XYZ file of C-alpha atoms in Angstrom:
546
model
C 127.657 -81.173 -112.062
C 123.864 -81.583 -111.630
C 122.138 -84.941 -112.360
C 118.693 -85.349 -113.769
C 116.272 -87.264 -111.541
C 114.353 -88.719 -114.500
C 115.128 -92.433 -114.579
C 114.261 -92.611 -118.325
C 116.599 -89.819 -119.214
C 119.364 -90.926 -121.719
C 121.999 -88.429 -120.589
C 121.616 -87.313 -116.998
C 124.729 -85.173 -116.520
C 124.283 -81.384 -116.755
C 126.443 -78.293 -115.873
C 125.559 -76.581 -112.574
C 124.367 -73.509 -114.462
C 121.551 -75.516 -116.151
C 118.013 -75.059 -114.929
C 116.521 -78.001 -116.834
C 118.033 -81.246 -118.124
C 119.678 -80.602 -121.521
C 118.612 -84.039 -122.664
C 114.986 -84.540 -121.482
C 113.876 -81.100 -120.169
C 113.161 -82.224 -116.580
C 113.751 -79.379 -114.052
C 116.982 -79.881 -112.166
C 115.760 -78.118 -109.101
C 113.502 -80.440 -107.122
C 110.716 -79.058 -105.087
C 112.305 -75.681 -105.491
C 114.992 -76.853 -103.050
C 117.115 -79.792 -104.006
C 119.715 -80.362 -106.654
C 121.325 -83.748 -107.273
C 125.123 -83.710 -107.080
C 125.875 -87.385 -107.898
C 124.576 -90.962 -107.593
C 125.729 -92.892 -104.460
C 125.513 -96.214 -106.259
C 125.462 -97.239 -109.953
C 122.170 -96.143 -111.652
C 121.024 -99.674 -112.453
C 117.563 -100.026 -114.062
C 117.103 -103.262 -112.129
C 117.078 -101.507 -108.650
C 113.631 -100.208 -107.585
C 115.329 -97.206 -106.059
C 118.151 -94.749 -106.940
C 120.103 -93.116 -104.166
C 121.789 -89.777 -104.633
C 123.700 -87.202 -102.840
C 121.852 -83.832 -103.020
C 122.406 -80.214 -101.991
C 119.583 -78.750 -100.024
C 119.160 -75.003 -100.574
C 116.457 -75.143 -97.810
C 113.781 -73.005 -96.429
C 115.978 -71.389 -93.823
C 119.561 -70.605 -93.027
C 120.004 -73.909 -91.168
C 119.518 -75.898 -94.394
C 121.283 -73.549 -96.811
C 123.776 -75.649 -98.794
C 123.483 -78.794 -96.597
C 124.479 -82.050 -98.235
C 121.814 -84.781 -97.797
C 120.806 -88.117 -99.233
C 117.731 -88.651 -101.523
C 116.276 -92.004 -102.189
C 113.999 -92.227 -105.210
C 111.453 -94.986 -105.803
C 111.199 -95.435 -109.577
C 108.618 -98.169 -109.830
C 105.414 -96.325 -108.882
C 103.228 -99.037 -110.475
C 104.104 -101.525 -107.637
C 101.824 -101.105 -104.561
C 104.037 -103.180 -102.286
C 107.189 -101.020 -103.094
C 105.148 -97.896 -102.424
C 103.801 -99.242 -99.172
C 107.346 -100.112 -98.010
C 108.796 -96.818 -99.158
C 106.126 -94.751 -97.286
C 106.662 -96.879 -94.172
C 110.373 -96.137 -94.286
C 109.641 -92.413 -94.554
C 107.213 -92.571 -91.644
C 109.557 -94.513 -89.378
C 112.540 -92.143 -90.018
C 110.297 -89.105 -89.390
C 109.159 -90.093 -85.917
C 112.275 -91.915 -84.643
C 115.025 -89.793 -82.989
C 118.328 -91.504 -82.347
C 121.917 -90.450 -83.164
C 122.395 -93.833 -84.961
C 119.314 -93.400 -87.243
C 119.227 -90.958 -90.214
C 117.012 -87.926 -89.482
C 114.076 -87.044 -91.838
C 112.251 -83.735 -91.593
C 108.439 -83.706 -91.755
C 108.544 -82.619 -95.447
C 111.281 -84.999 -96.351
C 108.896 -87.365 -98.318
C 107.109 -86.136 -101.381
C 105.923 -87.281 -104.778
C 107.192 -85.814 -108.044
C 105.526 -85.652 -111.390
C 107.882 -86.085 -114.415
C 107.275 -85.509 -118.098
C 104.547 -87.689 -119.628
C 102.780 -87.622 -116.282
C 105.137 -90.315 -114.640
C 105.248 -90.195 -110.867
C 108.202 -91.004 -108.595
C 108.483 -91.171 -104.808
C 111.312 -89.230 -103.063
C 112.680 -89.294 -99.547
C 115.328 -86.885 -98.371
C 117.213 -87.753 -95.195
C 120.270 -86.796 -93.178
C 123.641 -87.710 -94.801
C 125.658 -89.787 -92.352
C 129.334 -89.212 -92.924
C 131.587 -92.357 -92.887
C 131.695 -95.637 -94.711
C 129.633 -98.733 -94.376
C 131.236 -101.618 -92.621
C 131.261 -103.810 -95.707
C 133.520 -101.173 -97.428
C 135.404 -100.588 -94.176
C 136.311 -104.414 -93.910
C 137.906 -104.250 -97.351
C 140.674 -102.139 -96.012
C 140.675 -103.261 -92.393
C 141.433 -106.372 -90.412
C 138.537 -108.111 -88.590
C 137.663 -106.414 -85.355
C 138.861 -107.356 -81.891
C 136.841 -108.122 -78.824
C 137.005 -104.562 -77.450
C 135.473 -103.199 -80.752
C 133.016 -106.023 -80.906
C 131.672 -105.247 -77.366
C 131.488 -101.574 -78.141
C 129.769 -101.976 -81.442
C 127.252 -104.581 -80.121
C 126.286 -102.065 -77.411
C 125.800 -99.354 -79.878
C 123.653 -101.397 -82.297
C 121.577 -102.920 -79.560
C 120.768 -99.287 -78.393
C 119.478 -98.546 -81.899
C 117.556 -101.780 -82.058
C 116.068 -100.993 -78.585
C 114.752 -97.643 -79.954
C 113.115 -99.481 -82.917
C 111.740 -102.436 -80.870
C 110.149 -100.048 -78.304
C 107.988 -98.832 -81.189
C 107.087 -102.460 -82.112
C 109.247 -102.076 -85.247
C 111.803 -104.492 -86.667
C 114.625 -103.464 -89.102
C 114.750 -106.868 -90.920
C 117.883 -106.171 -92.962
C 120.835 -105.759 -90.630
C 124.121 -106.450 -92.344
C 127.529 -104.725 -92.644
C 126.593 -102.669 -95.731
C 123.682 -101.216 -93.754
C 125.784 -99.965 -90.949
C 127.822 -96.761 -91.200
C 130.957 -96.067 -89.105
C 131.177 -92.363 -88.615
C 134.605 -90.678 -88.330
C 134.140 -90.305 -84.462
C 133.759 -94.115 -84.066
C 129.899 -94.085 -83.607
C 127.762 -96.522 -85.677
C 124.549 -95.661 -87.539
C 122.038 -98.092 -88.972
C 120.631 -97.177 -92.381
C 118.218 -98.522 -95.070
C 114.901 -98.740 -93.305
C 113.147 -99.848 -96.420
C 112.334 -103.289 -95.013
C 111.129 -102.079 -91.565
C 108.136 -104.117 -90.371
C 105.536 -103.566 -87.782
C 104.629 -106.290 -85.217
C 101.058 -106.448 -86.472
C 101.941 -106.700 -90.175
C 105.206 -108.625 -90.422
C 104.272 -111.423 -92.897
C 106.458 -110.170 -95.727
C 109.442 -112.097 -96.936
C 112.357 -109.628 -96.792
C 115.984 -109.706 -95.811
C 119.393 -110.815 -97.162
C 120.537 -114.342 -97.672
C 123.102 -115.317 -94.994
C 121.766 -112.671 -92.567
C 118.056 -113.141 -92.532
C 116.635 -115.411 -89.852
C 114.870 -118.785 -90.846
C 111.503 -117.549 -89.650
C 111.851 -114.243 -91.399
C 112.589 -116.017 -94.764
C 109.080 -117.681 -94.555
C 107.453 -114.289 -93.570
C 107.055 -114.718 -89.844
C 109.374 -111.943 -88.432
C 109.974 -111.766 -84.709
C 111.896 -109.257 -82.584
C 114.535 -111.977 -82.315
C 114.885 -111.979 -86.110
C 116.927 -108.726 -85.857
C 119.165 -110.460 -83.258
C 119.904 -113.367 -85.657
C 120.979 -110.857 -88.312
C 123.038 -108.939 -85.604
C 124.898 -112.179 -84.774
C 125.579 -112.994 -88.412
C 126.796 -109.446 -88.949
C 129.412 -109.898 -86.146
C 130.560 -113.221 -87.563
C 131.364 -111.278 -90.741
C 133.092 -108.390 -88.700
C 135.123 -110.785 -86.531
C 136.291 -113.031 -89.356
C 136.223 -110.858 -92.441
C 134.114 -113.442 -94.205
C 130.484 -113.396 -95.123
C 128.250 -115.889 -93.237
C 127.529 -117.499 -96.728
C 131.203 -118.731 -96.782
C 130.880 -120.905 -93.615
C 129.599 -124.506 -93.486
C 126.710 -125.311 -91.117
C 126.009 -128.304 -88.835
C 123.092 -130.595 -89.314
C 121.266 -128.289 -86.827
C 121.974 -125.276 -89.078
C 124.555 -123.811 -86.662
C 127.413 -121.778 -88.236
C 130.849 -123.219 -87.963
C 132.897 -119.923 -87.630
C 134.723 -119.761 -84.343
C 138.024 -121.059 -85.364
C 138.492 -118.088 -87.691
C 137.992 -115.604 -84.809
C 140.748 -116.597 -82.296
C 141.008 -112.962 -81.072
C 137.721 -113.203 -79.018
C 136.938 -115.031 -75.824
C 134.763 -118.186 -75.676
C 132.249 -116.255 -73.709
C 131.662 -113.724 -76.504
C 131.675 -116.456 -79.110
C 129.025 -118.362 -77.165
C 126.906 -115.168 -76.860
C 127.053 -114.530 -80.676
C 126.040 -118.192 -81.156
C 123.046 -117.552 -79.043
C 122.149 -114.454 -81.069
C 121.939 -116.530 -84.190
C 120.485 -119.727 -82.878
C 118.343 -121.363 -85.567
C 115.252 -121.452 -83.273
C 114.180 -117.885 -82.337
C 113.082 -119.170 -78.839
C 116.749 -119.801 -77.977
C 117.914 -116.285 -78.798
C 117.837 -113.454 -76.188
C 114.101 -112.548 -75.563
C 114.607 -108.725 -75.969
C 117.232 -105.907 -76.034
C 117.354 -105.780 -72.264
C 118.533 -109.305 -72.143
C 121.216 -108.483 -74.629
C 122.431 -105.457 -72.500
C 122.572 -107.809 -69.441
C 124.724 -110.439 -71.252
C 127.060 -107.807 -72.679
C 127.510 -106.278 -69.135
C 128.259 -109.726 -67.849
C 130.849 -110.414 -70.550
C 132.437 -107.044 -69.851
C 132.609 -107.780 -66.069
C 134.221 -111.124 -66.524
C 136.703 -109.621 -69.022
C 137.662 -106.814 -66.675
C 138.118 -109.290 -63.854
C 140.401 -111.421 -65.957
C 142.438 -108.409 -67.017
C 143.019 -107.549 -63.393
C 144.680 -110.912 -62.650
C 148.303 -111.711 -63.485
C 147.386 -115.033 -65.150
C 148.285 -115.697 -68.843
C 144.555 -115.658 -69.798
C 143.753 -112.580 -71.714
C 147.463 -111.970 -72.213
C 147.086 -110.328 -75.641
C 145.257 -107.441 -74.081
C 148.007 -106.597 -71.552
C 151.316 -105.208 -72.520
C 153.856 -106.681 -70.024
C 152.740 -110.377 -70.105
C 152.499 -110.381 -73.929
C 156.031 -108.780 -74.118
C 157.736 -111.232 -71.929
C 155.878 -114.352 -73.287
C 156.705 -113.190 -76.922
C 160.340 -112.594 -76.150
C 160.678 -115.912 -74.404
C 159.212 -117.762 -77.341
C 161.460 -115.816 -79.778
C 164.406 -116.905 -77.689
C 163.295 -120.518 -77.630
C 162.709 -120.663 -81.444
C 165.625 -118.372 -82.484
C 168.454 -119.797 -80.315
C 167.498 -123.469 -80.524
C 166.799 -124.008 -76.795
C 164.004 -126.276 -77.866
C 164.567 -129.336 -80.044
C 163.716 -128.752 -83.713
C 160.342 -130.552 -83.723
C 159.181 -128.816 -80.598
C 160.280 -125.431 -81.910
C 158.305 -125.959 -85.095
C 155.277 -126.901 -82.967
C 155.754 -123.798 -80.810
C 156.008 -121.577 -83.863
C 153.002 -122.957 -85.723
C 150.664 -123.383 -82.684
C 151.769 -120.670 -80.270
C 153.968 -118.016 -81.975
C 151.849 -117.460 -85.106
C 148.464 -117.177 -83.161
C 150.163 -114.857 -80.771
C 151.458 -112.815 -83.688
C 148.011 -112.573 -85.137
C 146.607 -111.294 -81.821
C 149.279 -108.781 -81.548
C 148.622 -107.624 -85.068
C 145.001 -107.200 -84.193
C 145.825 -105.097 -81.124
C 148.320 -103.026 -83.241
C 145.815 -102.250 -85.979
C 143.135 -101.439 -83.315
C 145.501 -99.053 -81.526
C 146.466 -97.434 -84.939
C 142.843 -96.711 -85.673
C 142.424 -95.113 -82.296
C 145.368 -92.858 -83.038
C 147.510 -94.492 -80.240
C 150.569 -94.819 -82.498
C 153.126 -95.631 -79.743
C 150.982 -98.619 -78.483
C 150.317 -99.665 -82.128
C 154.073 -99.699 -82.848
C 154.798 -101.805 -79.806
C 152.222 -104.414 -80.665
C 153.127 -104.619 -84.370
C 156.866 -104.947 -83.647
C 156.031 -107.811 -81.342
C 153.896 -109.354 -84.128
C 156.804 -109.058 -86.470
C 159.226 -110.658 -83.905
C 156.943 -113.514 -83.273
C 156.228 -114.083 -87.023
C 158.820 -112.293 -89.192
C 157.106 -113.376 -92.463
C 153.768 -111.843 -91.498
C 153.115 -109.604 -94.516
C 150.220 -107.884 -92.772
C 152.160 -107.050 -89.702
C 155.062 -105.786 -91.660
C 152.840 -103.614 -93.819
C 150.921 -102.319 -90.776
C 154.212 -101.522 -88.979
C 155.356 -99.546 -91.954
C 152.135 -97.466 -91.914
C 152.668 -96.718 -88.168
C 156.292 -95.727 -88.697
C 155.219 -93.421 -91.573
C 152.610 -91.787 -89.444
C 155.219 -91.228 -86.711
C 157.574 -89.715 -89.358
C 159.972 -92.577 -88.870
C 160.671 -92.835 -92.576
C 163.692 -95.190 -92.472
C 161.616 -97.538 -90.437
C 158.631 -97.276 -92.793
C 160.761 -97.960 -95.863
C 162.363 -101.005 -94.136
C 159.195 -102.571 -93.187
C 157.553 -101.953 -96.571
C 160.636 -103.598 -98.206
C 160.325 -106.560 -95.869
C 156.659 -107.023 -96.635
C 157.595 -107.029 -100.412
C 160.505 -109.320 -100.197
C 159.816 -111.713 -97.441
C 156.136 -111.357 -96.518
C 153.718 -114.232 -96.838
C 150.859 -112.249 -98.502
C 150.811 -110.868 -102.045
C 148.057 -108.413 -101.263
C 150.158 -106.909 -98.325
C 153.177 -106.814 -100.636
C 151.192 -104.873 -103.298
C 149.982 -102.399 -100.718
C 153.544 -101.936 -99.376
C 154.781 -101.307 -103.023
C 152.116 -98.698 -103.288
C 153.005 -96.902 -100.120
C 156.719 -97.073 -100.916
C 156.016 -95.569 -104.377
C 154.179 -92.746 -102.734
C 157.012 -92.032 -100.399
C 159.450 -91.853 -103.287
C 157.160 -89.379 -105.180
C 156.183 -87.165 -102.314
C 159.140 -87.305 -99.978
C 162.092 -87.911 -102.368
C 161.076 -86.656 -105.803
C 162.541 -89.881 -107.213
C 159.932 -90.393 -109.959
C 161.855 -92.949 -112.068
C 162.273 -95.226 -109.077
C 158.615 -94.796 -108.069
C 157.508 -95.669 -111.611
C 159.623 -98.778 -111.751
C 158.415 -99.993 -108.328
C 154.715 -99.265 -109.029
C 154.859 -101.061 -112.418
C 156.317 -103.973 -110.511
C 153.389 -103.643 -108.178
C 150.881 -103.933 -111.101
C 152.678 -107.147 -112.086
C 152.410 -108.579 -108.572
C 148.778 -107.511 -108.318
C 147.956 -109.850 -111.285
C 148.880 -112.754 -108.991
C 146.707 -111.482 -106.128
C 143.119 -112.587 -106.952
C 141.774 -111.312 -103.666
C 143.207 -107.761 -104.045
C 140.466 -105.154 -103.606
C 139.617 -102.667 -106.347
C 140.781 -99.805 -104.062
C 144.201 -101.312 -104.019
C 144.376 -101.431 -107.804
C 143.020 -97.926 -107.901
C 145.817 -96.568 -105.607
C 148.561 -98.248 -107.717
C 147.231 -96.431 -110.812
C 146.714 -93.229 -108.974
C 150.353 -93.169 -107.776
C 151.639 -94.111 -111.205
C 149.610 -91.273 -112.646
C 151.077 -88.961 -110.093
C 154.615 -89.932 -110.890
C 154.034 -89.466 -114.677
C 152.454 -86.104 -114.012
C 155.475 -84.906 -112.038
C 157.602 -85.924 -115.125
C 155.144 -83.904 -117.381
C 154.193 -87.222 -119.236
C 150.649 -86.125 -119.261
C 149.180 -88.708 -121.682
C 150.504 -91.606 -119.622
C 149.440 -89.858 -116.475
C 145.890 -89.387 -117.696
C 145.617 -92.994 -118.754
C 146.575 -94.297 -115.238
C 144.418 -91.726 -113.336
C 141.378 -92.647 -115.449
C 142.025 -96.280 -114.663
C 142.256 -95.423 -110.896
C 138.845 -93.739 -111.028
C 137.458 -96.773 -112.939
C 138.656 -99.102 -110.249
C 137.370 -96.768 -107.413
C 135.029 -93.996 -108.399
C 135.483 -92.522 -104.758
C 139.285 -92.063 -105.179
C 139.419 -88.363 -104.460
C 143.229 -87.868 -104.948
C 142.864 -89.426 -108.506
C 140.286 -86.680 -109.325
C 142.506 -83.962 -107.911
C 145.428 -85.173 -109.905
C 143.433 -85.689 -113.153
C 142.188 -82.094 -112.848
C 145.819 -80.921 -112.744
C 146.714 -83.057 -115.770
C 143.862 -81.697 -117.714
C 144.827 -78.155 -116.798
C 148.396 -78.692 -117.997
C 146.884 -79.836 -121.327
C 144.729 -76.610 -121.456
C 141.477 -78.558 -121.036
C 140.274 -76.200 -118.316
C 136.530 -76.813 -118.796
C 136.796 -80.514 -118.133
C 139.362 -79.970 -115.481
C 136.665 -77.948 -113.546
C 134.407 -81.001 -113.382
C 137.155 -83.041 -111.862
C 138.017 -80.277 -109.383
C 134.445 -80.416 -108.213
C 134.822 -84.248 -107.628
C 138.164 -83.611 -105.825
C 136.525 -81.205 -103.419
C 133.225 -83.219 -102.854
C 134.696 -86.625 -102.120
C 136.133 -87.616 -98.743
C 139.854 -88.552 -98.586
C 142.420 -89.550 -95.971
C 144.076 -86.724 -94.148
C 147.532 -86.265 -95.482
C 149.500 -83.212 -96.635
C 149.282 -83.549 -100.435
C 145.557 -84.193 -100.495
C 144.904 -81.152 -98.264
C 146.921 -79.013 -100.622
C 145.020 -80.422 -103.671
C 141.714 -79.770 -102.006
C 142.828 -76.200 -101.314
C 143.575 -75.907 -105.014
C 140.136 -77.273 -105.742
C 138.491 -74.597 -103.479
C 140.599 -71.878 -105.153
C 139.675 -73.043 -108.685
C 135.939 -73.404 -107.823
C 135.924 -70.053 -106.060
C 137.235 -68.359 -109.213
């Protein structure tokens, strides 16, 4: 599939073999070099820019077939938009940092369209990964270890910017990419300002500093947005969701019990309403982060209870002692309730945080230990049960996985976790057992439960429909399969397995031409690493190779 770059075009999709748009006649090869593969966000006429994934056929072997990102400014009659767009291009060309998208000297150019319309284009490195706003939709809030690591990485990027007297002015989770290797990158430099010319009102509500909103950006304005971003990452909630004191300070700390008061104090200083009370520069932030890390390491080396959730043996024995008190009635009933609500459940949340963190690091043994402890401390914790099921599945302990998923469905305290457990259980019955009737019944039940989960993310709905489509495909019920797979793609246009399956369904119905388009999406989109998806992507390569 090749997309037409013309924003006025009525039908922008074209086959790869086309040289010009079949609808408006605009050449599909841009600058004799780039072809647009797909939009990276909806093509909304309200946005001043469109963002695409493009293939660069380059001027040399090093560029041949490279996937990049192209940002296109459509509103060429707005001088302010053009000025900001050119500034972004200039900044990205001269800055060199692994956390900033790289732009070649010829990455910015103007393009003339039919009827003498002009657009501005900027081609930059494609940073693999997902932005932190999307990442949070499927992940728990981060723990203190991740917070300190990510603060260090982002401050290094800001240090590179600030040394050039530049400010980003729009730091927020959706502008931070988490690479597969765990490194962060900062994107969207369209609002970058220079120290001498920073009197422009830009930024995002909830993240932009008070002085920035009135057009008086300081270096410390980026620190305010950094602090607000970490409130979001540590709580899972947007800063807009929190109340403020009369002094305009955010009341957020009670929803981040997994971090130390010292780190919470530091984040509060980053987002102090008055810029003079924030750290003066990036070096001051580095010093404070180093001090927090030193104090943290010193506490971890002591045998006291403080910091117990980070150390395996104290957590284990404290947890088992509490379980014994509550489970065997050693404490009186009112005291046991108090211990459960005020001690055991917070401990379980901390253990669940550590378990999910270890799981993301690939430390599955440690993850299983912490998650089992979380479940022992709080047996109704739907999140911990679901997470433990995923760890068991990763370790090929399938009876354990099934048991934890069933517990999350039957006894868990969260509908969203129950729906995700139903989805995983359905997948196991399809892929491992070949029990398609059982999978279909369970997944349909999951759709019913999902109707009562208002906070369920679109990707969870998408996976339910994808697995239902998969089960129907295995039963050769192609019409029902196609219906659910199309719904899966509608909920999540990045659901690669749904494209892979839909391509197979269309092939089974002898619609090979349309199937080829879905094989292309199957191959192009990123997907979790598991056996069936790797097999389907190999099928896609075979089909496209032919």
